Every structure is written in structure tokens, then in C-alpha cells.
Amino acid sequence: MFALVDCNNFYVSCERVFNPHLEGKPVVVLSNNDGCIISRSDEAKRLGLKMAEPAFLKTRFLKENHVYVFSSNYTLYGDMSARVTETLTQFVPEIEIYSIDEAFLNLSGFSGDLNTLANNIKNTVRRNTGIPISVGIGPTKTLAKIANKAAKLSGGIFIIRNDQHRDSVIRNTPVNKIWGIGGQYFKLLERNKISTAYDFTLLDDNWLRAKMKVMGMRIKRELLGESCILLELTVPSKKAIATTRAFGKKTSKIELLEEAVSTYAVRCAEKLRMQHSVANLLTVFIHTDPFNQNEVQINKSKTISLPVASNENIELVKHALYCLNQIYSSSYNYKKAGVIVDGLQSEKQVQANLFDKSNREKFRNLRNAVDKLNYEFGRDKIKLAVQGDGKKWKLRQEKLSQRYTTNWNEIIEVRI
DNA sequence: TCTGGGGTCCTAGGACCC
DNA sequence: TCTGGGGTCCTAGGACCC
């Protein structure tokens, strides 16, 4: 058996932990740049606010309905997520952290009462972290996912205990609620009159393989109770790393694009070093605002392979700026840029380049010194001049809460 | 004025090897 | 009448997830 633990309305719940007066009130959290609504309290859902709805279309509605609005505070959410995970590991030895707000638990070998266990987990996480969760339990990960959706409607716990129960549950599960069925496959299934998870299990294997490949086959078997998707116990290192952002304000100036792109390249280098990887490929892309129909649209990217795999700030910035200048043209108004590093490998086994003349040792010593200072005095306290000050392009985050759990200057204050 | 960010897996097809 | 067989590696594109 597997359990899927999912934090309810996670980002909103994180904000509520430190603002208890928000309990019972409509609350939403916005995406980067205060763009879209990406987390909603139950009250906000009941008001009819939709997932991923652009916030600017709802400015008046939010105000009129006294909805509390927050910018994304990923520092806070990341730390709260780690606290939830830590509590979960007290209950089971094997756990897969599936996303910032979800974890799969391996319950095979557990012989006690599942309902008692689930209740225990739910209450302990709430007490230790303040975060409300739902627990879905089933014989496969796909069924645990379905059970979790049911749990959200029935007090926070739902268990698929046996085959008869499974059968009745999947007859009541719409096909688009299955893990792994997205918009495109839903359209395909709809055209073929497949409307429930039960209908899906009756599909012919040959048809399924032709239309949905091995993914479709896996889903069918999982729905029938045969476990095909195993628990991933170790976090695999990433195969690609991206830093991409829409700008707070559009720009056509090369100097500002250079500031943004070099800053993103530095972020990529930091993320690479964190997982002890180096990158062999680097891509830079820039594009205009896809929502503005009155503007000429442009979408350009350039990928280069690095002479020697690297995770050094100065090197990645140099290559990123080269790519940017290859694709830049001054006649467009750019809305977004990004840097993606790919072809990652361990930093311990870098292939040297016969014609490489740069002094890597020197780079590394310099960067280590800078990292140390920045760790002590704050991110980007010392940076490359080309990174600029970001004032003209950085994110809008007008409703940011404090980093209550990770920064001494922002710790919660209690007045008595 | 205003619409997010960061990933994974699978497959087909081309290039290349002996 | 007629031009081999069997592989690997890489990439782009399409699907999905949160």
C-alpha cells in the first residue's frame, strides 16, 4: 500500500501559520511577478476564483470580496515543506518527496490499522508545523492519488481497501482526474467516449499502446491495482536546470537584457554547484509578450556547447552573454528571458580540453571567496558589474510576506 | 500596465558506426 | 532482377507533473 500526503492549499496554509487571523477568510497567493493566482483557500475557491487566473483581471473582485492577497514567498514555503517532510519521516522509513507539497509513503509491511495511522500522521503534521494535510491510501501510486482527491472531500482521509472498493471508486473517477492524463489525452479519450477511470481500464491494450504509448499501459495497470510506478527514495540529481523570468517591465535595451541574463546565469551556476554538477550545454532565450496582439512577436534561442563543462559564475556569464548577443535585435520589446543549462554531469569527472588556456584554479579561488562573503552578508552583495542593480526589470512582488523561519530580521513578533 | 517557473519522460528520426 | 544488417547516440518535439 502507498499513502499520498498532500498539503491543503499549501502556499495559503503557509501564510496562515504566521497570520492566524486569516483562518476562515478568503486568501490567495500569486505567481512570480504577481501574475496569476496559484494557491487559493477554500473560501477563495467558493468565491469562484480559478486556478492560474490572471490577477489583474480580478483586481476589483478581490478588493470587493475582501480577499487577502500575497506574493509568492518561496523561501518560506520551501522551509515549511522541509518541516512537513521531517515530520513524515518519523512515521515510515521509506518516503518519496514528490513535490513541494506532496509526498508518497511506503506502507507495505505496516500491519496496524491504516485509519489510525493516517489520523496520527494528519494530526502530528498539523501540530508540529501548522499545516493541514490530506492522506489518500491505495495499492498503487495512481490509486493513492485518486484516494487523496477523495480525502479532500471527506474529512482528510480516504483509504482504498480492497478490489470491490477500488472498482466502485474508479467508476466514480472522471478520466481527466487521473494522474498522467492531461489536456491532450483527455481530448483524445473524450472523442472515444471514455469518461471514467473504469472505462479507461476496459481499453484495448493495442489501441492504448498505439495512442498513449507505455505511459497509457502503466496507468491502466495501476488503476487495476498492479503497482508499476515505484517509489523513488533518493532524490536524483537534476538533468537540466533553468532560471527564467518575465520582467517587471518590458525592455528593448541590450544593457538591461545583459543584466537579467547574466544574473540568471549566475543563479544557474549556483544551482549547479549546490548539486555538485557541471553543465556541458547552455541555452539563452528571449521573447516578446505573447499576450500583446498589437506587437510583432519574436521568440529566439541559442544553444552552445561549452569548451569545458563548468559551474563557474564568470564562465557561464561569458557564454550566456555571447548567446544573447547572437539573438538580440533592438527592434523588439522583450518581456521574458531565460538561461537553461543542460548535459549535466558530476563536477568530479570533468573532461579537460586540450586547447583550454584559462586558469580554472584562479577562477575557483576567487569565486569561493565571493561565495563566502555573500553567504555571510547576503545574496549578490558582491557580484559582477554586468549584473547591474535589476531596478529596471526585476519582479514585482508587492505583497510579499516575511521570511519568518529563515531570516533573523524577519522573525515573527509577538506583542503581549 | 497587467497573463509564472521549473522540471520529467517517451518517441521518432537522423547521423553515425562496423 | 537487382543495392545488407544491426546497432548506438543525440536531439527535437510532444506529452505530462507540480
XYZ file of C-alpha atoms (C1' of nucleotides) in Angstrom:
452
model
C 0.000 0.000 0.000
C 1.038 3.585 -0.686
C -0.073 6.781 1.002
C -0.078 10.123 -0.727
C 0.174 13.040 1.665
C -0.831 16.372 0.140
C -0.757 19.714 1.936
C -4.076 21.508 1.577
C -3.854 24.791 -0.366
C -0.184 24.719 0.584
C 1.035 28.276 -0.064
C -2.076 29.778 1.508
C -1.681 27.459 4.503
C 1.942 28.614 4.965
C 0.802 32.240 5.110
C -1.915 31.325 7.603
C 0.517 29.681 10.007
C 2.038 33.111 10.677
C -1.195 35.091 10.266
C -3.789 33.062 12.168
C -6.394 35.788 11.676
C -6.563 34.619 8.030
C -8.297 31.387 9.090
C -11.809 31.255 7.678
C -11.154 34.148 5.304
C -10.565 34.086 1.534
C -6.823 34.121 0.784
C -4.864 33.744 -2.472
C -1.167 33.557 -3.348
C 0.099 34.893 -6.686
C 2.776 33.542 -9.025
C 6.042 35.385 -9.674
C 5.598 38.947 -10.873
C 2.246 38.892 -9.049
C 0.881 37.428 -12.291
C -1.571 34.589 -11.714
C -3.492 33.108 -8.810
C -1.722 29.840 -7.947
C -2.993 28.954 -4.479
C -6.475 29.526 -3.092
C -8.057 28.946 0.276
C -11.352 27.020 0.287
C -13.170 30.329 0.810
C -11.438 31.808 -2.261
C -12.422 28.724 -4.298
C -16.015 29.149 -3.186
C -15.954 32.748 -4.456
C -15.319 31.268 -7.891
C -11.658 32.250 -8.258
C -9.961 29.864 -10.662
C -6.515 28.277 -10.632
C -3.982 30.199 -12.782
C -6.368 33.111 -13.313
C -4.505 36.363 -14.149
C -4.675 38.569 -11.067
C -5.013 41.860 -12.937
C -8.356 40.727 -14.371
C -9.645 40.267 -10.818
C -8.241 43.350 -9.070
C -11.656 44.806 -8.360
C -13.268 41.487 -7.485
C -10.518 40.696 -4.977
C -10.938 44.063 -3.313
C -14.731 43.946 -3.201
C -14.722 40.491 -1.663
C -12.027 41.322 0.904
C -9.698 38.629 -0.390
C -6.254 38.664 1.229
C -3.576 38.604 -1.495
C 0.069 37.522 -1.137
C 3.069 37.423 -3.476
C 4.893 34.076 -3.660
C 7.359 33.650 -0.808
C 9.294 30.562 -1.896
C 11.857 30.899 0.867
C 9.082 30.457 3.408
C 7.269 27.679 1.504
C 10.470 25.715 0.923
C 11.308 25.783 4.609
C 7.764 24.823 5.681
C 7.870 21.963 3.171
C 11.072 20.635 4.765
C 9.386 20.731 8.178
C 6.415 18.698 6.922
C 8.748 16.145 5.329
C 10.737 15.812 8.519
C 7.579 15.038 10.477
C 6.510 12.423 7.915
C 9.804 10.557 8.181
C 9.016 9.887 11.839
C 6.200 7.560 10.741
C 7.627 5.483 7.876
C 11.145 4.560 6.780
C 10.501 4.992 3.069
C 9.253 8.275 1.693
C 9.416 9.932 -1.706
C 9.262 13.717 -1.801
C 7.196 14.174 -4.923
C 6.805 17.960 -4.954
C 6.939 20.939 -2.626
C 3.577 19.944 -1.130
C 3.273 16.188 -1.752
C 4.971 13.017 -0.564
C 4.412 9.306 -1.183
C 4.848 6.955 1.788
C 5.550 3.232 1.505
C 3.109 1.425 3.792
C 3.923 -2.121 2.725
C 4.808 -4.113 5.776
C 2.653 -1.957 8.023
C 0.300 -4.291 9.867
C -1.640 -1.916 12.121
C -4.855 -0.073 11.387
C -4.448 2.240 8.382
C -7.096 4.654 9.525
C -5.393 5.125 12.895
C -2.051 5.670 11.191
C -3.465 8.213 8.740
C -5.154 10.133 11.543
C -1.983 10.086 13.560
C 0.055 11.477 10.640
C -2.501 14.156 9.896
C -2.743 15.358 13.494
C 1.001 15.305 14.106
C 1.820 17.305 10.968
C -0.801 19.856 11.969
C 0.564 20.115 15.496
C 4.258 20.242 14.502
C 4.023 22.583 11.526
C 0.576 24.186 11.496
C -0.088 22.815 8.003
C -3.335 20.916 7.266
C -2.897 17.824 5.084
C -4.956 15.143 3.351
C -3.988 11.478 3.267
C -5.008 9.120 0.453
C -4.138 5.432 0.659
C -4.285 2.785 -2.074
C -2.479 -0.232 -3.536
C -0.676 1.807 -6.241
C 0.597 5.365 -6.509
C -2.043 6.201 -9.115
C -4.802 4.912 -6.808
C -3.287 6.731 -3.807
C -3.517 9.915 -5.889
C -7.198 9.245 -6.566
C -7.783 8.431 -2.898
C -6.186 11.736 -1.957
C -8.634 13.663 -4.128
C -11.473 11.821 -2.368
C -9.897 12.588 1.013
C -10.174 16.320 0.310
C -13.971 15.860 0.255
C -14.286 13.525 3.220
C -12.513 14.878 6.257
C -8.930 14.468 5.097
C -8.543 10.681 4.968
C -9.570 8.141 2.333
C -8.470 4.524 2.010
C -8.996 2.172 -0.935
C -9.016 -1.108 0.965
C -9.840 -3.895 -1.492
C -10.775 -4.740 -5.089
C -14.510 -4.159 -4.714
C -13.856 -0.792 -3.139
C -11.333 0.081 -5.861
C -13.867 -0.872 -8.507
C -16.543 1.426 -7.137
C -14.067 4.289 -6.671
C -12.762 4.211 -10.245
C -16.313 4.079 -11.626
C -16.812 7.462 -9.976
C -13.496 8.975 -11.071
C -13.636 11.165 -14.192
C -10.873 10.255 -16.611
C -9.326 13.755 -16.523
C -8.706 13.402 -12.776
C -6.277 10.529 -13.311
C -2.582 11.219 -12.631
C -0.898 11.324 -16.049
C -3.946 12.300 -18.097
C -3.587 15.915 -19.157
C -5.454 18.137 -21.582
C -4.395 16.418 -24.809
C -5.076 12.850 -23.690
C -8.380 13.988 -22.194
C -9.476 15.279 -25.594
C -8.442 12.008 -27.220
C -10.351 9.950 -24.636
C -13.395 12.192 -24.817
C -13.547 11.671 -28.588
C -13.549 7.946 -27.921
C -16.305 8.149 -25.292
C -14.070 7.213 -22.383
C -15.348 9.203 -19.442
C -14.348 7.394 -16.222
C -11.236 5.701 -14.895
C -13.226 2.452 -15.060
C -13.849 2.954 -18.814
C -10.111 3.509 -19.183
C -9.322 0.091 -17.682
C -11.502 -1.550 -20.369
C -9.443 -0.055 -23.229
C -7.803 -2.485 -25.633
C -4.048 -2.834 -24.997
C -3.101 -2.437 -28.660
C -5.136 0.722 -29.019
C -3.741 2.094 -25.786
C -0.145 1.364 -26.746
C -0.598 2.959 -30.158
C -2.220 6.126 -28.784
C -0.659 6.646 -25.371
C 2.489 4.500 -25.516
C 3.855 2.861 -22.382
C 2.505 5.662 -20.182
C -1.042 4.643 -21.060
C -0.310 0.980 -20.367
C 1.162 1.848 -16.998
C -1.849 3.931 -15.999
C -4.250 1.127 -16.918
C -2.402 -1.442 -14.835
C -2.048 0.901 -11.897
C -5.798 1.557 -11.968
C -6.348 -2.198 -11.862
C -4.268 -2.427 -8.710
C -0.963 -3.626 -10.156
C 1.858 -1.397 -8.966
C 4.067 -0.282 -11.894
C 5.391 3.057 -10.670
C 7.848 2.522 -7.873
C 8.811 4.793 -5.032
C 11.874 6.951 -5.706
C 13.694 7.041 -2.426
C 16.721 9.098 -3.334
C 16.380 12.471 -4.964
C 18.062 12.037 -8.362
C 20.267 14.947 -9.349
C 18.702 17.174 -11.948
C 19.386 16.645 -15.649
C 18.674 20.247 -16.570
C 18.487 23.481 -14.609
C 16.689 26.626 -15.696
C 16.404 30.191 -14.463
C 13.798 32.109 -16.425
C 11.735 35.161 -15.532
C 9.266 37.548 -17.025
C 10.392 41.129 -16.450
C 8.534 43.527 -14.206
C 8.680 45.940 -17.137
C 9.278 45.206 -20.831
C 12.502 46.402 -22.408
C 14.283 46.564 -25.741
C 17.627 47.693 -24.297
C 20.567 45.321 -24.619
C 22.123 46.597 -21.371
C 19.060 45.545 -19.373
C 18.842 42.168 -21.090
C 22.516 41.685 -20.276
C 21.830 42.457 -16.607
C 18.994 39.943 -16.485
C 20.698 37.192 -18.480
C 23.958 37.425 -16.541
C 22.043 37.318 -13.250
C 20.144 34.197 -14.419
C 23.434 32.593 -15.498
C 24.846 33.205 -12.012
C 21.733 31.597 -10.474
C 22.198 28.559 -12.722
C 25.843 28.314 -11.669
C 24.782 28.423 -8.003
C 22.190 25.694 -8.512
C 24.773 23.577 -10.338
C 27.284 23.919 -7.509
C 24.611 23.037 -4.976
C 24.170 19.597 -6.554
C 27.888 19.268 -7.436
C 27.243 19.239 -11.176
C 28.797 20.952 -14.158
C 26.997 21.787 -17.403
C 28.083 20.973 -20.946
C 25.369 22.930 -22.757
C 23.970 26.391 -22.237
C 20.868 27.944 -23.814
C 19.677 31.542 -23.699
C 16.211 32.540 -24.887
C 14.390 35.857 -25.158
C 10.846 36.584 -26.244
C 8.268 39.325 -26.542
C 4.919 39.489 -24.736
C 2.758 36.699 -26.230
C -0.433 38.303 -24.911
C 0.048 41.558 -26.753
C -1.589 41.021 -30.143
C -0.624 44.502 -31.388
C 3.107 43.843 -31.253
C 5.318 41.907 -33.629
C 6.174 38.683 -31.802
C 9.628 37.207 -31.599
C 10.898 34.075 -29.874
C 14.614 33.362 -30.182
C 17.047 30.991 -28.559
C 20.678 29.997 -28.909
C 22.379 26.898 -27.537
C 26.132 26.394 -27.343
C 28.227 23.560 -26.034
C 30.834 24.753 -23.553
C 34.502 24.093 -24.309
C 34.875 22.642 -20.821
C 31.922 21.660 -18.591
C 31.560 24.326 -15.918
C 29.630 25.652 -12.939
C 31.585 28.899 -12.538
C 29.769 32.253 -12.495
C 32.207 34.117 -14.704
C 32.363 31.413 -17.354
C 28.625 30.823 -17.606
C 28.005 34.571 -17.745
C 30.538 34.986 -20.534
C 28.916 32.240 -22.636
C 25.386 33.422 -21.840
C 26.198 36.968 -22.973
C 27.684 35.585 -26.195
C 24.413 33.705 -26.879
C 22.313 36.753 -26.036
C 24.223 38.935 -28.475
C 23.745 36.341 -31.215
C 19.945 36.513 -30.949
C 19.342 40.109 -29.849
C 17.814 42.716 -32.109
C 16.985 46.214 -30.884
C 13.666 46.413 -32.722
C 11.588 44.388 -30.245
C 10.129 44.911 -26.807
C 11.197 41.928 -24.718
C 9.079 40.522 -21.899
C 10.994 37.467 -20.775
C 14.436 35.886 -20.855
C 15.945 32.699 -19.530
C 19.116 30.660 -19.153
C 18.991 26.853 -19.265
C 21.949 24.586 -18.550
C 21.862 21.029 -19.794
C 24.030 17.975 -20.324
C 24.869 17.940 -16.619
C 27.499 15.653 -15.121
C 29.325 15.286 -11.849
C 31.872 18.032 -11.170
C 34.305 15.314 -10.092
C 34.792 13.958 -13.597
C 35.257 16.892 -15.919
C 36.864 16.159 -19.256
C 39.669 18.681 -19.807
C 40.060 20.404 -23.149
C 43.441 20.210 -24.849
C 43.159 23.778 -26.140
C 41.795 25.282 -22.964
C 44.050 28.051 -21.743
C 42.010 29.635 -18.961
C 43.152 29.417 -15.387
C 40.410 27.421 -13.704
C 42.139 27.244 -10.376
C 42.218 31.041 -10.154
C 38.524 31.340 -11.068
C 37.587 28.835 -8.415
C 39.535 30.535 -5.636
C 38.039 33.902 -6.471
C 34.519 32.531 -6.614
C 34.932 30.619 -3.350
C 35.929 33.839 -1.640
C 32.925 35.674 -3.117
C 30.552 32.848 -2.139
C 31.807 33.008 1.420
C 31.213 36.763 1.647
C 27.780 36.504 0.063
C 26.808 33.713 2.422
C 27.670 35.949 5.344
C 26.398 39.316 4.096
C 23.542 38.351 1.789
C 22.980 37.166 -1.778
C 24.642 39.241 -4.505
C 26.335 41.529 -2.004
C 29.343 41.053 -4.278
C 28.530 40.423 -7.927
C 29.714 41.011 -11.462
C 29.280 44.580 -12.680
C 27.311 43.403 -15.699
C 24.564 42.069 -13.401
C 23.573 45.664 -12.642
C 21.065 46.587 -9.960
C 17.995 44.994 -11.557
C 15.876 48.032 -10.776
C 14.501 48.312 -14.287
C 13.494 44.692 -14.907
C 13.130 42.769 -11.663
C 9.996 41.040 -10.456
C 7.062 42.786 -8.983
C 6.412 41.362 -5.531
C 4.237 43.928 -3.900
C 2.565 41.758 -1.294
C 5.445 39.687 -0.017
C 5.188 38.264 3.488
C 8.192 37.941 5.790
C 10.669 35.062 5.732
C 9.578 34.155 9.242
C 11.534 30.927 9.563
C 14.802 31.617 7.739
C 15.846 35.194 8.476
C 16.507 36.635 11.940
C 15.470 40.117 10.827
C 12.059 38.883 9.719
C 11.183 36.582 12.570
C 7.628 36.822 13.893
C 6.947 39.373 16.622
C 4.542 38.687 19.456
C 3.064 41.523 21.484
C 1.604 40.796 24.876
C 0.119 48.490 -17.150
C -1.129 43.904 -16.144
C -1.209 36.592 -18.012
C 4.609 32.008 -13.684
C 8.513 28.921 -13.259
C 10.874 24.616 -13.361
C 11.113 20.185 -14.246
C 10.497 14.823 -16.253
C 9.733 11.018 -19.577
C 8.954 8.982 -24.128
C 9.416 8.524 -29.092
C 10.714 9.202 -33.860
C 14.102 10.208 -36.875
C 18.683 11.463 -38.358
C 23.626 10.741 -38.072
C 26.908 7.633 -37.495
C 29.439 3.147 -36.593
C 31.139 -1.592 -38.024
C 16.037 -8.999 -61.498
C 18.548 -6.205 -58.756
C 21.528 -2.497 -53.914
C 22.683 -5.742 -46.081
C 22.066 -5.952 -41.287
C 22.319 -4.445 -36.846
C 23.333 -1.375 -33.774
C 24.123 3.350 -30.712
C 23.792 8.170 -29.691
C 21.681 12.542 -29.912
C 18.018 15.873 -30.445
C 13.531 17.979 -31.083
C 9.036 17.827 -30.010
C 5.087 16.450 -27.530
C 3.029 14.850 -23.636
C 2.824 15.239 -18.600
C 3.541 16.964 -13.476
C 3.581 20.482 -9.505
